[in-house]
Each structure stands twice: as C-alpha cells, then as structure tokens.
Short mmCIF file of C-alpha atoms in Angstrom, two decimals:
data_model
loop_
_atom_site.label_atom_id
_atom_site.label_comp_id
_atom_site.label_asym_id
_atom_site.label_seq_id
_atom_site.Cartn_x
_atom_site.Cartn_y
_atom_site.Cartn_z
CA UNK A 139 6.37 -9.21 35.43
CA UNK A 140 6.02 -8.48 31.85
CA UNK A 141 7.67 -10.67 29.43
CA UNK A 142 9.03 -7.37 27.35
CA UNK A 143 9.34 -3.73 27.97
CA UNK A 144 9.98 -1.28 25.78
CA UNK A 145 9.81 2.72 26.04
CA UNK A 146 7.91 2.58 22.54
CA UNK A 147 6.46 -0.27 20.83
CA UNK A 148 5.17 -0.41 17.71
CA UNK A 149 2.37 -2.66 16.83
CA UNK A 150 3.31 -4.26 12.97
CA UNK A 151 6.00 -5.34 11.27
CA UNK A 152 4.91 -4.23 7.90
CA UNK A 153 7.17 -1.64 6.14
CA UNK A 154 5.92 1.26 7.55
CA UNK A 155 6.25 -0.26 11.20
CA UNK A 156 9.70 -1.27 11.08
CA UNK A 157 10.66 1.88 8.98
CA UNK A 158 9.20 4.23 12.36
CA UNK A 159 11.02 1.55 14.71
CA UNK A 160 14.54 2.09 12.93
CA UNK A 161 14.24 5.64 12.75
CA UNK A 162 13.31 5.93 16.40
CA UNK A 163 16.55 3.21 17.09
CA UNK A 164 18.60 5.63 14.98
CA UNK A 165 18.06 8.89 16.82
CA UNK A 166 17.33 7.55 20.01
CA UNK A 167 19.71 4.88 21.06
CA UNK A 168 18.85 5.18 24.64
CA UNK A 169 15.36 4.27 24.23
CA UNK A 170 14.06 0.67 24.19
CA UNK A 171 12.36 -0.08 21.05
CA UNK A 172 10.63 -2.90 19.75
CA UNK A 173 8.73 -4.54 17.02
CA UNK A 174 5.27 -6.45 18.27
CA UNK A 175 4.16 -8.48 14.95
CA UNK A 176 1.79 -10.93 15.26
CA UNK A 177 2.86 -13.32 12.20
CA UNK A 178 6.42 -15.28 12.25
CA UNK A 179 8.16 -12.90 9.35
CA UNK A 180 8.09 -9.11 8.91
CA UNK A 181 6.32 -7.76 5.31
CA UNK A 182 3.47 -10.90 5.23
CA UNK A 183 0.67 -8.77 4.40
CA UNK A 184 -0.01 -5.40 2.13
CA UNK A 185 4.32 -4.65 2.48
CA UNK A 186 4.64 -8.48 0.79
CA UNK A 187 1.59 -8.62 -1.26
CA UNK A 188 1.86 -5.58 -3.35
CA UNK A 189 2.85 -4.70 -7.01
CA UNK A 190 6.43 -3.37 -5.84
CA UNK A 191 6.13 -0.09 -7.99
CA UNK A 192 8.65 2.69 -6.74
CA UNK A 193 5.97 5.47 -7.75
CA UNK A 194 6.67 8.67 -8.51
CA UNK A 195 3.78 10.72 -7.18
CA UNK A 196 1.38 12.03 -10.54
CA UNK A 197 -1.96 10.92 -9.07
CA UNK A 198 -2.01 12.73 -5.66
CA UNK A 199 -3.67 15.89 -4.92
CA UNK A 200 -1.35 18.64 -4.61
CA UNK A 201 -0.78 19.21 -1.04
CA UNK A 202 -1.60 16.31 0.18
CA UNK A 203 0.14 14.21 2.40
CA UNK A 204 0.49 11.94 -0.07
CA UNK A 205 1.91 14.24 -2.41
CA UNK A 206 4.42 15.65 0.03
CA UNK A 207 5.67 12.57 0.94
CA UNK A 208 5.60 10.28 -2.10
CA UNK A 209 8.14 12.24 -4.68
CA UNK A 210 10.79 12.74 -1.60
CA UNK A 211 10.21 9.41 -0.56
CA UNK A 212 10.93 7.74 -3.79
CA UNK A 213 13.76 9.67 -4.25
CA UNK A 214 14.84 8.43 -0.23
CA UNK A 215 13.99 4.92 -1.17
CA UNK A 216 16.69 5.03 -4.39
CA UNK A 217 19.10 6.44 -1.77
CA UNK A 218 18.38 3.91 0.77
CA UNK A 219 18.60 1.10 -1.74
CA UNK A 220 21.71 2.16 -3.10
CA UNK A 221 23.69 2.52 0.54
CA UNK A 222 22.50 -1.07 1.24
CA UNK A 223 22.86 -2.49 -2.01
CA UNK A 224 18.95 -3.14 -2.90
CA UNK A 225 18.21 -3.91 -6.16
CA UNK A 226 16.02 -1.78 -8.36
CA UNK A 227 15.24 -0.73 -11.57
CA UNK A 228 13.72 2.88 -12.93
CA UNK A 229 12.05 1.13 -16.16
CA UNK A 230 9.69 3.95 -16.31
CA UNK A 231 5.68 4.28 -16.51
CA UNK A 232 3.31 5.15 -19.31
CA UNK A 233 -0.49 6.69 -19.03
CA UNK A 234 -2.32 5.85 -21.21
CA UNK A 235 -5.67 7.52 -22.77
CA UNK A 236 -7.31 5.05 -25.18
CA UNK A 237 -9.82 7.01 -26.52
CA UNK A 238 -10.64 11.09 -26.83
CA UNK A 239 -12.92 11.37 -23.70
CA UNK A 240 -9.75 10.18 -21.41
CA UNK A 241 -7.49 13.43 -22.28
CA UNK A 242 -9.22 15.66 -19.93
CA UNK A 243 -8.34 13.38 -17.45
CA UNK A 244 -4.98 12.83 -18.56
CA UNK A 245 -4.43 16.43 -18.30
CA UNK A 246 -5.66 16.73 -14.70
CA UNK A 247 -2.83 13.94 -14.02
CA UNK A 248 -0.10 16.21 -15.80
CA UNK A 249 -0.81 19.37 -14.25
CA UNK A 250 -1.20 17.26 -10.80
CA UNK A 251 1.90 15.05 -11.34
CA UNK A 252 3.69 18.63 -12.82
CA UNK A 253 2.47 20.59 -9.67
CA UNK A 254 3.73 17.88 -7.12
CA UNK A 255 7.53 17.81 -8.83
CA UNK A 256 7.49 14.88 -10.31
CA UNK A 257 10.65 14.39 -12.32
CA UNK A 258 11.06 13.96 -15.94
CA UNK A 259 7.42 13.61 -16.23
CA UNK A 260 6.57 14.63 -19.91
CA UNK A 261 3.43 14.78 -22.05
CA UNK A 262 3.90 11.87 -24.92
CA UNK A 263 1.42 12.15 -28.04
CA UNK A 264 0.73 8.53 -30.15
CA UNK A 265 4.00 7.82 -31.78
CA UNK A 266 5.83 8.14 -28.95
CA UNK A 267 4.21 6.27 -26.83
CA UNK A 268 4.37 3.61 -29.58
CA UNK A 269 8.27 3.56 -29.60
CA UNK A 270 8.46 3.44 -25.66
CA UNK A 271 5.73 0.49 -25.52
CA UNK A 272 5.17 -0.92 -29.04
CA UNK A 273 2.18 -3.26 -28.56
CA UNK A 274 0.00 -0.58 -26.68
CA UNK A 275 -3.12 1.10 -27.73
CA UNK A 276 -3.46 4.54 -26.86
CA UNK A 277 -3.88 7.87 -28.73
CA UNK A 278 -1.78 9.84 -26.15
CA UNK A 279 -0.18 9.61 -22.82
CA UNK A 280 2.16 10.51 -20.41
CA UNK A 281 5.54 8.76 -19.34
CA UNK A 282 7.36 9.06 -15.96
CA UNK A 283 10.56 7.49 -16.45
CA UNK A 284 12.00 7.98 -12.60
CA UNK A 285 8.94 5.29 -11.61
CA UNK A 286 10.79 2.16 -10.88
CA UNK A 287 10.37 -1.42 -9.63
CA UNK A 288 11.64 -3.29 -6.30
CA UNK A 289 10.60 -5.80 -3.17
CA UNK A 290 9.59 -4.33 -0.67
CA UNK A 291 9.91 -7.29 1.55
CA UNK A 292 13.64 -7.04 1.00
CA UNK A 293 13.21 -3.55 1.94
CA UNK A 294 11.45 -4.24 5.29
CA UNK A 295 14.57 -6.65 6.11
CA UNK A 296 17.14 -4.19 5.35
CA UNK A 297 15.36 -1.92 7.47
CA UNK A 298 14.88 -4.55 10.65
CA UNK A 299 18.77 -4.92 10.12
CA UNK A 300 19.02 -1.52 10.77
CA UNK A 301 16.89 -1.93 13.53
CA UNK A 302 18.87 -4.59 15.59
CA UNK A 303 21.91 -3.13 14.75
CA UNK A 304 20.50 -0.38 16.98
CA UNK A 305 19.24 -2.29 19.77
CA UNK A 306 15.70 -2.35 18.75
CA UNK A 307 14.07 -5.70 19.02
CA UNK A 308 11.43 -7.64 16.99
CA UNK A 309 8.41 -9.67 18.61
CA UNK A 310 7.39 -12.70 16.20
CA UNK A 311 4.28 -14.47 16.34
CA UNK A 312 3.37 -11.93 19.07
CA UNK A 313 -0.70 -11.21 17.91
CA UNK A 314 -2.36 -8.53 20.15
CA UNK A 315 -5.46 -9.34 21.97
CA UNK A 316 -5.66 -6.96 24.23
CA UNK A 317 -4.41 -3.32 25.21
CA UNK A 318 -4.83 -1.74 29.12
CA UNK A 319 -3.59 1.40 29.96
CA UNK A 320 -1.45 1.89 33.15
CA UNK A 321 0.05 4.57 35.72
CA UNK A 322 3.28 4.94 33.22
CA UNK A 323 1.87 3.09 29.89
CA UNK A 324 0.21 0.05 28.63
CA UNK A 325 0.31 -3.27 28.74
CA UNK A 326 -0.15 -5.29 25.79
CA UNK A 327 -1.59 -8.66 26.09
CA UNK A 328 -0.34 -10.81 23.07
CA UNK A 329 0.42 -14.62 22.26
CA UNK A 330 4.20 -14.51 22.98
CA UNK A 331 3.22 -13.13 26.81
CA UNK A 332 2.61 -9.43 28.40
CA UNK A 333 4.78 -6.16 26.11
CA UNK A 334 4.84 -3.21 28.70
CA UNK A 335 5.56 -0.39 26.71
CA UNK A 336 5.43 3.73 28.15
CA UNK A 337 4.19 4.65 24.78
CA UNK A 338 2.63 2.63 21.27
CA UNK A 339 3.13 3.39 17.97
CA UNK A 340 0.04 1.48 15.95
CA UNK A 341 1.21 0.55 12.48
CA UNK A 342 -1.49 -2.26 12.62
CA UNK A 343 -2.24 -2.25 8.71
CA UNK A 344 -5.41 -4.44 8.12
CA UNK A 345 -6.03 -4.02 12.07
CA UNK A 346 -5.06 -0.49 12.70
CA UNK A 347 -8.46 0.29 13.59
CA UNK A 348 -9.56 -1.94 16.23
CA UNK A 349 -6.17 -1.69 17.74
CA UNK A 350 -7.42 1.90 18.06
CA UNK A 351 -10.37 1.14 19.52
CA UNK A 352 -8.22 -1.11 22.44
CA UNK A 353 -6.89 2.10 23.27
CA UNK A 354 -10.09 4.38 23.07
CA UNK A 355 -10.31 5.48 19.94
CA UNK A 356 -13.59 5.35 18.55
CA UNK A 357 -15.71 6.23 15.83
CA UNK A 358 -14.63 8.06 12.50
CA UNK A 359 -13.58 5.08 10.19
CA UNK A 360 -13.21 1.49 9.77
CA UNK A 361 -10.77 -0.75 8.04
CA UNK A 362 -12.57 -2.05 4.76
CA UNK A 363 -10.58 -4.90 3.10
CA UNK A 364 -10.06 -5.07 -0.50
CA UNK A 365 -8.54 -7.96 -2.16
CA UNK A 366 -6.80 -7.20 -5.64
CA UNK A 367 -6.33 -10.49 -7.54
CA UNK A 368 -3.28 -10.65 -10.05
CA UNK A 369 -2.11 -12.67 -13.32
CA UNK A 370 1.02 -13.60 -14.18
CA UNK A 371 2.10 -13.00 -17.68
CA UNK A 372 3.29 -16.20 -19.20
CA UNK A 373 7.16 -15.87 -20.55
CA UNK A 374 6.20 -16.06 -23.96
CA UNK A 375 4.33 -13.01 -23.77
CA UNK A 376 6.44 -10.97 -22.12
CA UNK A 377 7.84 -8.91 -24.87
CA UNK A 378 4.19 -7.73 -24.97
CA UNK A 379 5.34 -5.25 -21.70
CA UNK A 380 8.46 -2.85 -21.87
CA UNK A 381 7.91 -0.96 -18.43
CA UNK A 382 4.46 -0.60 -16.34
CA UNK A 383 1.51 0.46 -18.53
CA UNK A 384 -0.99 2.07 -16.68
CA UNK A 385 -4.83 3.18 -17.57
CA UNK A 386 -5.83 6.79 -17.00
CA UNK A 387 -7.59 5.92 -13.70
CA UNK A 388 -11.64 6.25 -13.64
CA UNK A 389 -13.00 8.65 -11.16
CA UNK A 390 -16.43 6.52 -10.79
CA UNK A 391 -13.87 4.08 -9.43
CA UNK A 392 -11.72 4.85 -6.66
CA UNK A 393 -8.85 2.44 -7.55
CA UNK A 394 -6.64 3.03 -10.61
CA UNK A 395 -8.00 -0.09 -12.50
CA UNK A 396 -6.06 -3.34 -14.06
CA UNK A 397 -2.63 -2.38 -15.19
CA UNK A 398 0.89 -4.23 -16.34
CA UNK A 399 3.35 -3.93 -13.96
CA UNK A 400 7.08 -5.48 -14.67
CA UNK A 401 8.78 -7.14 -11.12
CA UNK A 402 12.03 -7.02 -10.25
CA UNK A 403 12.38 -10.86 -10.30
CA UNK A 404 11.81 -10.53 -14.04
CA UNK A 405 8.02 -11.32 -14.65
CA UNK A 406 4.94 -9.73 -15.57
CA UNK A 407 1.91 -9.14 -13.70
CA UNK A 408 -1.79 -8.18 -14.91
CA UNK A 409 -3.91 -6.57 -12.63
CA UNK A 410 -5.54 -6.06 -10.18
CA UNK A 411 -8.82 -5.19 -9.65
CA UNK A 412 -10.83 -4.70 -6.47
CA UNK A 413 -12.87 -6.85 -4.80
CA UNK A 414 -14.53 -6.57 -1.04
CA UNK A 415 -12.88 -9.00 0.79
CA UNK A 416 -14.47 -11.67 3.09
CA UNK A 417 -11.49 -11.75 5.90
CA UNK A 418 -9.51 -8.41 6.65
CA UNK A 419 -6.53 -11.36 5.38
CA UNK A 420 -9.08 -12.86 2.54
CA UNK A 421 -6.64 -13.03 0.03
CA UNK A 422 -8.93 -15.50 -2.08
CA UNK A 423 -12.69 -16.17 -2.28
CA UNK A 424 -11.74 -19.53 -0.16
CA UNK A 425 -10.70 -17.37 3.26
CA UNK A 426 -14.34 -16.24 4.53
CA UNK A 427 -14.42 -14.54 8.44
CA UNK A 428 -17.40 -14.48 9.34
CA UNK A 429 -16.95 -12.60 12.18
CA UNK A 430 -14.88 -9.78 10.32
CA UNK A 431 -17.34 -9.78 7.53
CA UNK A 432 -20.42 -9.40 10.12
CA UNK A 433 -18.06 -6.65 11.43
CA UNK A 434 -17.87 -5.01 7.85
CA UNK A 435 -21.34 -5.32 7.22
CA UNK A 436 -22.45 -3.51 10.29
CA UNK A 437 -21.00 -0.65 9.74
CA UNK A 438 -22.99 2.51 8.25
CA UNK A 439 -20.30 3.34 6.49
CA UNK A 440 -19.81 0.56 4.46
CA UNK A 441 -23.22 0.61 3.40
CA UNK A 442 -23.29 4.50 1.86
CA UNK A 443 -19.88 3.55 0.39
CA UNK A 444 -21.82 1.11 -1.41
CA UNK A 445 -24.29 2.59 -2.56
CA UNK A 446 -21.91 5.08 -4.69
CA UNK A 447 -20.27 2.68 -6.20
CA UNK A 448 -22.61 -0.79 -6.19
CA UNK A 449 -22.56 -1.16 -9.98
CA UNK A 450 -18.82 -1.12 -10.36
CA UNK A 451 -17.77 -3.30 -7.13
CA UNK A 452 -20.36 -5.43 -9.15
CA UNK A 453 -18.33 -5.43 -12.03
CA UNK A 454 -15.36 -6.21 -10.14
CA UNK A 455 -16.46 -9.40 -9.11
CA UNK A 456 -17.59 -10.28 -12.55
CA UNK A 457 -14.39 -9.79 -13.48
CA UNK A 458 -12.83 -11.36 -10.51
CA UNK A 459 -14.85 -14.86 -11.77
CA UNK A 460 -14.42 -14.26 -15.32
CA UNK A 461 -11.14 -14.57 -16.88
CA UNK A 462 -12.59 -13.45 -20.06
CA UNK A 463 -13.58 -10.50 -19.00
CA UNK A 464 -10.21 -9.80 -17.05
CA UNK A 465 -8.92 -10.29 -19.69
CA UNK A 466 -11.02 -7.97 -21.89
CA UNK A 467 -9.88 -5.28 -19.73
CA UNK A 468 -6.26 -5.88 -20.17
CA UNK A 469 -7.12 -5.97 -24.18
CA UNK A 470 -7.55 -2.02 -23.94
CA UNK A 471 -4.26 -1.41 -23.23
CA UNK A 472 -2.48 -4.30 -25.09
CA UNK A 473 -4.71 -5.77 -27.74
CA UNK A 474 -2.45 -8.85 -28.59
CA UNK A 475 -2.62 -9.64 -25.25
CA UNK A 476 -4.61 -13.60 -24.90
CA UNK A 477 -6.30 -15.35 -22.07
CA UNK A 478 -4.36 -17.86 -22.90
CA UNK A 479 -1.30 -15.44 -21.96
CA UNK A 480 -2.21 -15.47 -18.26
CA UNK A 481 -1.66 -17.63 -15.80
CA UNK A 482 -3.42 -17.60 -11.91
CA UNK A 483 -1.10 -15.23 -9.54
CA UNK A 484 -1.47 -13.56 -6.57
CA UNK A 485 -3.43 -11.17 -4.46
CA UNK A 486 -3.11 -8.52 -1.90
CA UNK A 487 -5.46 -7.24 0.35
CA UNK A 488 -6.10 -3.37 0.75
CA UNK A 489 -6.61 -1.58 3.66
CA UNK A 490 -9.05 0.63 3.14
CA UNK A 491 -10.33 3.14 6.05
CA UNK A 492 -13.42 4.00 5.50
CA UNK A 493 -15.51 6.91 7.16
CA UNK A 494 -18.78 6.82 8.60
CA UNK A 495 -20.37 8.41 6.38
CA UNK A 496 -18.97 6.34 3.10
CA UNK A 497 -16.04 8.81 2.21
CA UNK A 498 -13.18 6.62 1.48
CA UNK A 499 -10.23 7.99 2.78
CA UNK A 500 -7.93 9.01 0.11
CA UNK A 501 -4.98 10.28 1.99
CA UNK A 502 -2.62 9.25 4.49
CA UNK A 503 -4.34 9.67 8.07
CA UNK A 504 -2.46 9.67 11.17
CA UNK A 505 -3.92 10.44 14.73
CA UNK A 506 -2.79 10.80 18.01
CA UNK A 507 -4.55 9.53 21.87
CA UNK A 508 -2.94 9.72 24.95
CA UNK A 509 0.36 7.90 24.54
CA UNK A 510 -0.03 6.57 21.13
CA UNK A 511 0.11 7.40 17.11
CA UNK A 512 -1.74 5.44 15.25
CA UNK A 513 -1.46 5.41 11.24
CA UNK A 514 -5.08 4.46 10.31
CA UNK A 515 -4.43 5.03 6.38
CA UNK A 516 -1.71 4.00 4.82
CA UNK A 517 -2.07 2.41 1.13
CA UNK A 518 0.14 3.09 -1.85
CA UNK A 519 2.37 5.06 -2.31
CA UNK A 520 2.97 4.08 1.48
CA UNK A 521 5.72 1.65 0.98
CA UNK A 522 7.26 3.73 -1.59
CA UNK A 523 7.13 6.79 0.76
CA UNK A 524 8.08 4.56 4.43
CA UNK A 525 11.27 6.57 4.91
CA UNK A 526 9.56 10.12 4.89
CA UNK A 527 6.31 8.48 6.69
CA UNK A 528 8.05 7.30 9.41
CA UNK A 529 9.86 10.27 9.90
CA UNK A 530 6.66 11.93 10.32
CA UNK A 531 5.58 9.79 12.57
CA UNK A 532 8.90 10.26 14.84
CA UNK A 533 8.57 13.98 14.67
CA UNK A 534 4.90 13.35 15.94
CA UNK A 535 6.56 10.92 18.73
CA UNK A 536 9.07 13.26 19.76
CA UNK A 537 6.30 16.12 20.79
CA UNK A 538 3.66 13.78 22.21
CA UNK A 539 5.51 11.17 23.64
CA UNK A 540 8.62 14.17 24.79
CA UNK A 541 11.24 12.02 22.99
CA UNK A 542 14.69 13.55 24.71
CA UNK A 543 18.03 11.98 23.42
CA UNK A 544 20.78 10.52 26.32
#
C-alpha cells in the first residue's frame, strides 16, 4: 500500500510547484493534491537563490510566453502580496547604454518592453538618468519604475499556506528515484516511501528533465546548470545604488550580464555572472558531481552550445576567479564603485534547458505525456510570473488530466 495518494502530485516545491498545487487546491477542493519535494523546506533552490526582482517584462520577445505572462504576472504578484500582507517595494529599474554603439540595442528593448505593455516605461536621456541614479555612467537609458523588489521564499510560504488551508499536502525530504506507470497512474518511488498519484505535474526545476525521462520523455533538451555568483555591497557603499541598475544586455551573451540589484532586506547585491556549473546544485566551485557533469558533457548539445559562445563562458570564469575583473565590470556602470566595496555573497544556480542541437531555450516550455505536464523551462521572470504560470499549467491539467469540480 502506498504511503501517499494523491489525484495530482506535483514533483517540486519551488515557487512555481507550489503556486500550480494551490491553484489546483483552490478550484478543485475535491481533489487530493500534494507537494513531493525532495529537500526539508519549500524555495531551497533557483525560488531561494535568486535576485528577488519583481520584473516588469522589457526584455521578452513580443508574443512570447514570457511576455504574456510576465507584465500580468507582476501585476498578480503586487495583488497577491498585498491580500497577504507581503512586503515589497517598486524602487524602479534603469537601462543603461554606456557608450553610442549600445542605443540600437536600447531601442530594440523600448519598442519590445513598449510592445509587451509594460507600464510607465519611458525613454530617459543623460541627465535624467543622473538625477534618478547619481553615481552611474551612462549616456542614455531607460527607466521602468513599476519593477520592484521582494522574497520569493516568503512568497512560496504564503502560497503553501494557501495550499493546506485547502487540503493540499506537502511531502518533505521526499527525493524521487523512480517513476512507474500503472493501470490508473503512477507510482512514485521516493525517500519518504511509495506517492501513488492518477496524474503528475513535474515542476522539477534543476531535475525537470530526467524526471521526464522517468516517465518517457526523451530527447529534445537537457537541463544545463549555470551558477551565477553574487557580491554583497558593503554598507558604506550603499548610497552608490538608488534602485536596480541594469546593463543593456549583450546579444553574444545570452544572460543579461552583472547588474546592481537592491533586496528587500535592505542590502545591495553585485552580480552575477554565468558560469557552467559542476553539480545541477553546484552553487560554488567546491560542489563537483561527477556523475551530473559526465551527464552534461555527453550531451551533443552542450557541446554546439559551446562552441557559440566558448570565448565568453571563458570570460566568465575569469571573472568568476578574479575579483578584479568582477569588479571591472561593475566599474561600467558605477565608476566609484571599489573592490574593496564588495564583500563574498551568494549564488544561484540556473536551469538552463538546452536543445540538442545547442539552441538555448529562451522561453518558457511546457509539454505534456500521458498523464503528466512537465515545465522543462522555467527561469526568470518565472517567479515573478508563478501566479499566471501556474494557471496555465491548471488550464493544461484540466483538458488532459479531465479536471471536473465536485
């Protein structure tokens, strides 16, 4: 006899996962739901280790998924936050172009961030940007003042509240090893005992993929991890930072480069940048997997990824072991800024699906087998847009899985 059983399980407690499993509570209060997470608290990996922007949606393509979901779902995540007294705080974003071969690019952004409804977004010329962030170099930009800041662990708990409330359960320290199908469902075979569940929602993050391949899905992408290492700002310099000051993103580089981000807890962070990562939960040089980076390096698609961009992942890790040169790179948005300013912070890992023949995949991608959804892509602005995601993902449930209310 199984230890749980649940009409739908989802497999994750990250914010995405327990956003689907409240929404699917809320609606559906005759179904069993539950939460299978393998680590003892919800939010431990990309939900907990990210730069807790509330972003407002300029950088997507227009039409994308990310672009449809991320302006509505900021504007759901203010609502949510304010009916369950979240803190947050819209202290606005600048672009910045620091030098004349950057404005082309800053225009793309403004027509894409214009085109996608992205409120109060406005073109800023020199001065301007000057009196909004003082100690920046730039010769124009552009300013989103709805882009805010938050946690996004206390997020994920507000949502498991909602949860419970509900009836929905959540699995701790319940790792999946193994998936079998059955007659009416599956079986999941984890460390906390058997889940029996009719149908599976995968919201497996850094392990989306091969819990994908448990249940037959094969081929098409893999997971690539990418760590992003952080500073903090020491107090001293934190007048140096009024809001988040952002680049104008590179597109030889597929991330959006180092950046100043304010937190809600009242520091400053400087980074990241983008590193391959050694363990799909490598968030330092220290945590190798051998087995997961044999599993990385095996894959086709991993090598034509890198050979398009070789010479800057290079540069990435010379700037991971180089705080000069991290620092350097800060310097070209906030000159005064010092290494002696910065102090050792975090990281976060990326999940990064990657298809076989090197494309990384850029938008959100969610599939469908027999029985189960499985959100293979996810990154930012997932956590900002979690409440319009997951209710996505339950419209998706409600046709495959033939979701009827009591």
């Amino acid at each position: 006899m199984a230890d749980y059983n649940y009409d739908i399980a989802v497999i994750g407690g990250g914010i995405v996962g327990t956003a689907t499993a409240m929404q699917v509570a809320l609606k559906y209060p005759n179904l069993r739901v539950g939460v299978v997470e393998k680590e003892d608290h919800l939010a431990e990996h990309q939900s907990g280790h990210n730069s807790g922007v509330i972003h407002s949606g300029i950088y997507y393509a227009p039409g994308s998924l990310k672009a449809k979901n991320c302006v509505v779902g900021a504007q759901r995540m203010k609502d949510f936050c304010d009916e369950n007294n979240i803190k947050y705080d819209l202290c606005g974003k600048v672009i910045v172009a620091t030098s004349e071969d950057e404005l082309p690019r800053l225009d793309t952004l403004w027509e894409r961030g214009t085109a996608n409804g992205v409120p109060g977004l406005r073109r800023i010329d020199k001065d301007e940007l000057k009196v909004l962030e003082p100690h920046v170099a730039g010769i124009a930009g552009l300013h989103a003042p709805g882009t805010g800041i938050i946690d996004y662990t206390e997020v994920t708990q507000a949502y498991s509240r909602h949860l419970r409330e509900n009836g929905g359960e959540i699995v701790l320290g319940a790792k999946v090893n193994g998936i079998s199908r059955r007659p009416d469902g599956f079986t999941l075979q984890t460390t906390k005992g058997d889940v029996q569940a009719k149908n599976i929602i995968n919201c497996g993050g850094l392990y989306s993929d091969a819990l994908a391949r448990m249940m037959g899905l094969e081929g098409g992408l893999r997971i690539v991890p990418f760590r992003g290492e952080y500073y903090f700002v020491r107090p001293e310099a934190h007048h140096l930072v009024k809001g988040l000051i952002y680049p104008v993103p590179d597109p030889a580089f597929p991330f959006l480069g180092v950046h100043f981000t304010r937190t809600i807890h009242g520091g400053v962070e400087a980074g990241p940048n983008a590193v391959l990562g050694l363990a799909r939960e490598g968030y330092s040089w220290k945590r190798v997997n051998p087995a997961e980076t044999l599993g990385t390096f095996a894959y086709k698609g991993f090598w034509k990824m890198a050979a398009k961009y070789w010479q800057t992942g290079m540069s990435e890790v010379y700037r991971s072991l180089s705080k000069a040169q991290f620092t350097k790179a800060l310097q070209r948005l906030v000159p005064e800024i010092r290494s002696e300013d910065l102090m050792t912070g975090g990281a976060g890992v990326r999940a990064q699906a990657v298809e076989d023949t090197g494309k990384l995949v850029d938008d959100f991608r969610i599939v469908e087998t027999r029985g189960a959804i499985h959100v293979l892509n996810a990154p930012s602005p997932g956590a900002t847009a979690s409440l319009t995601i997951s209710e996505g993902i339950l419209e998706m449930a409600e046709k495959s899985f033939g979701l009827t209310a009591a």
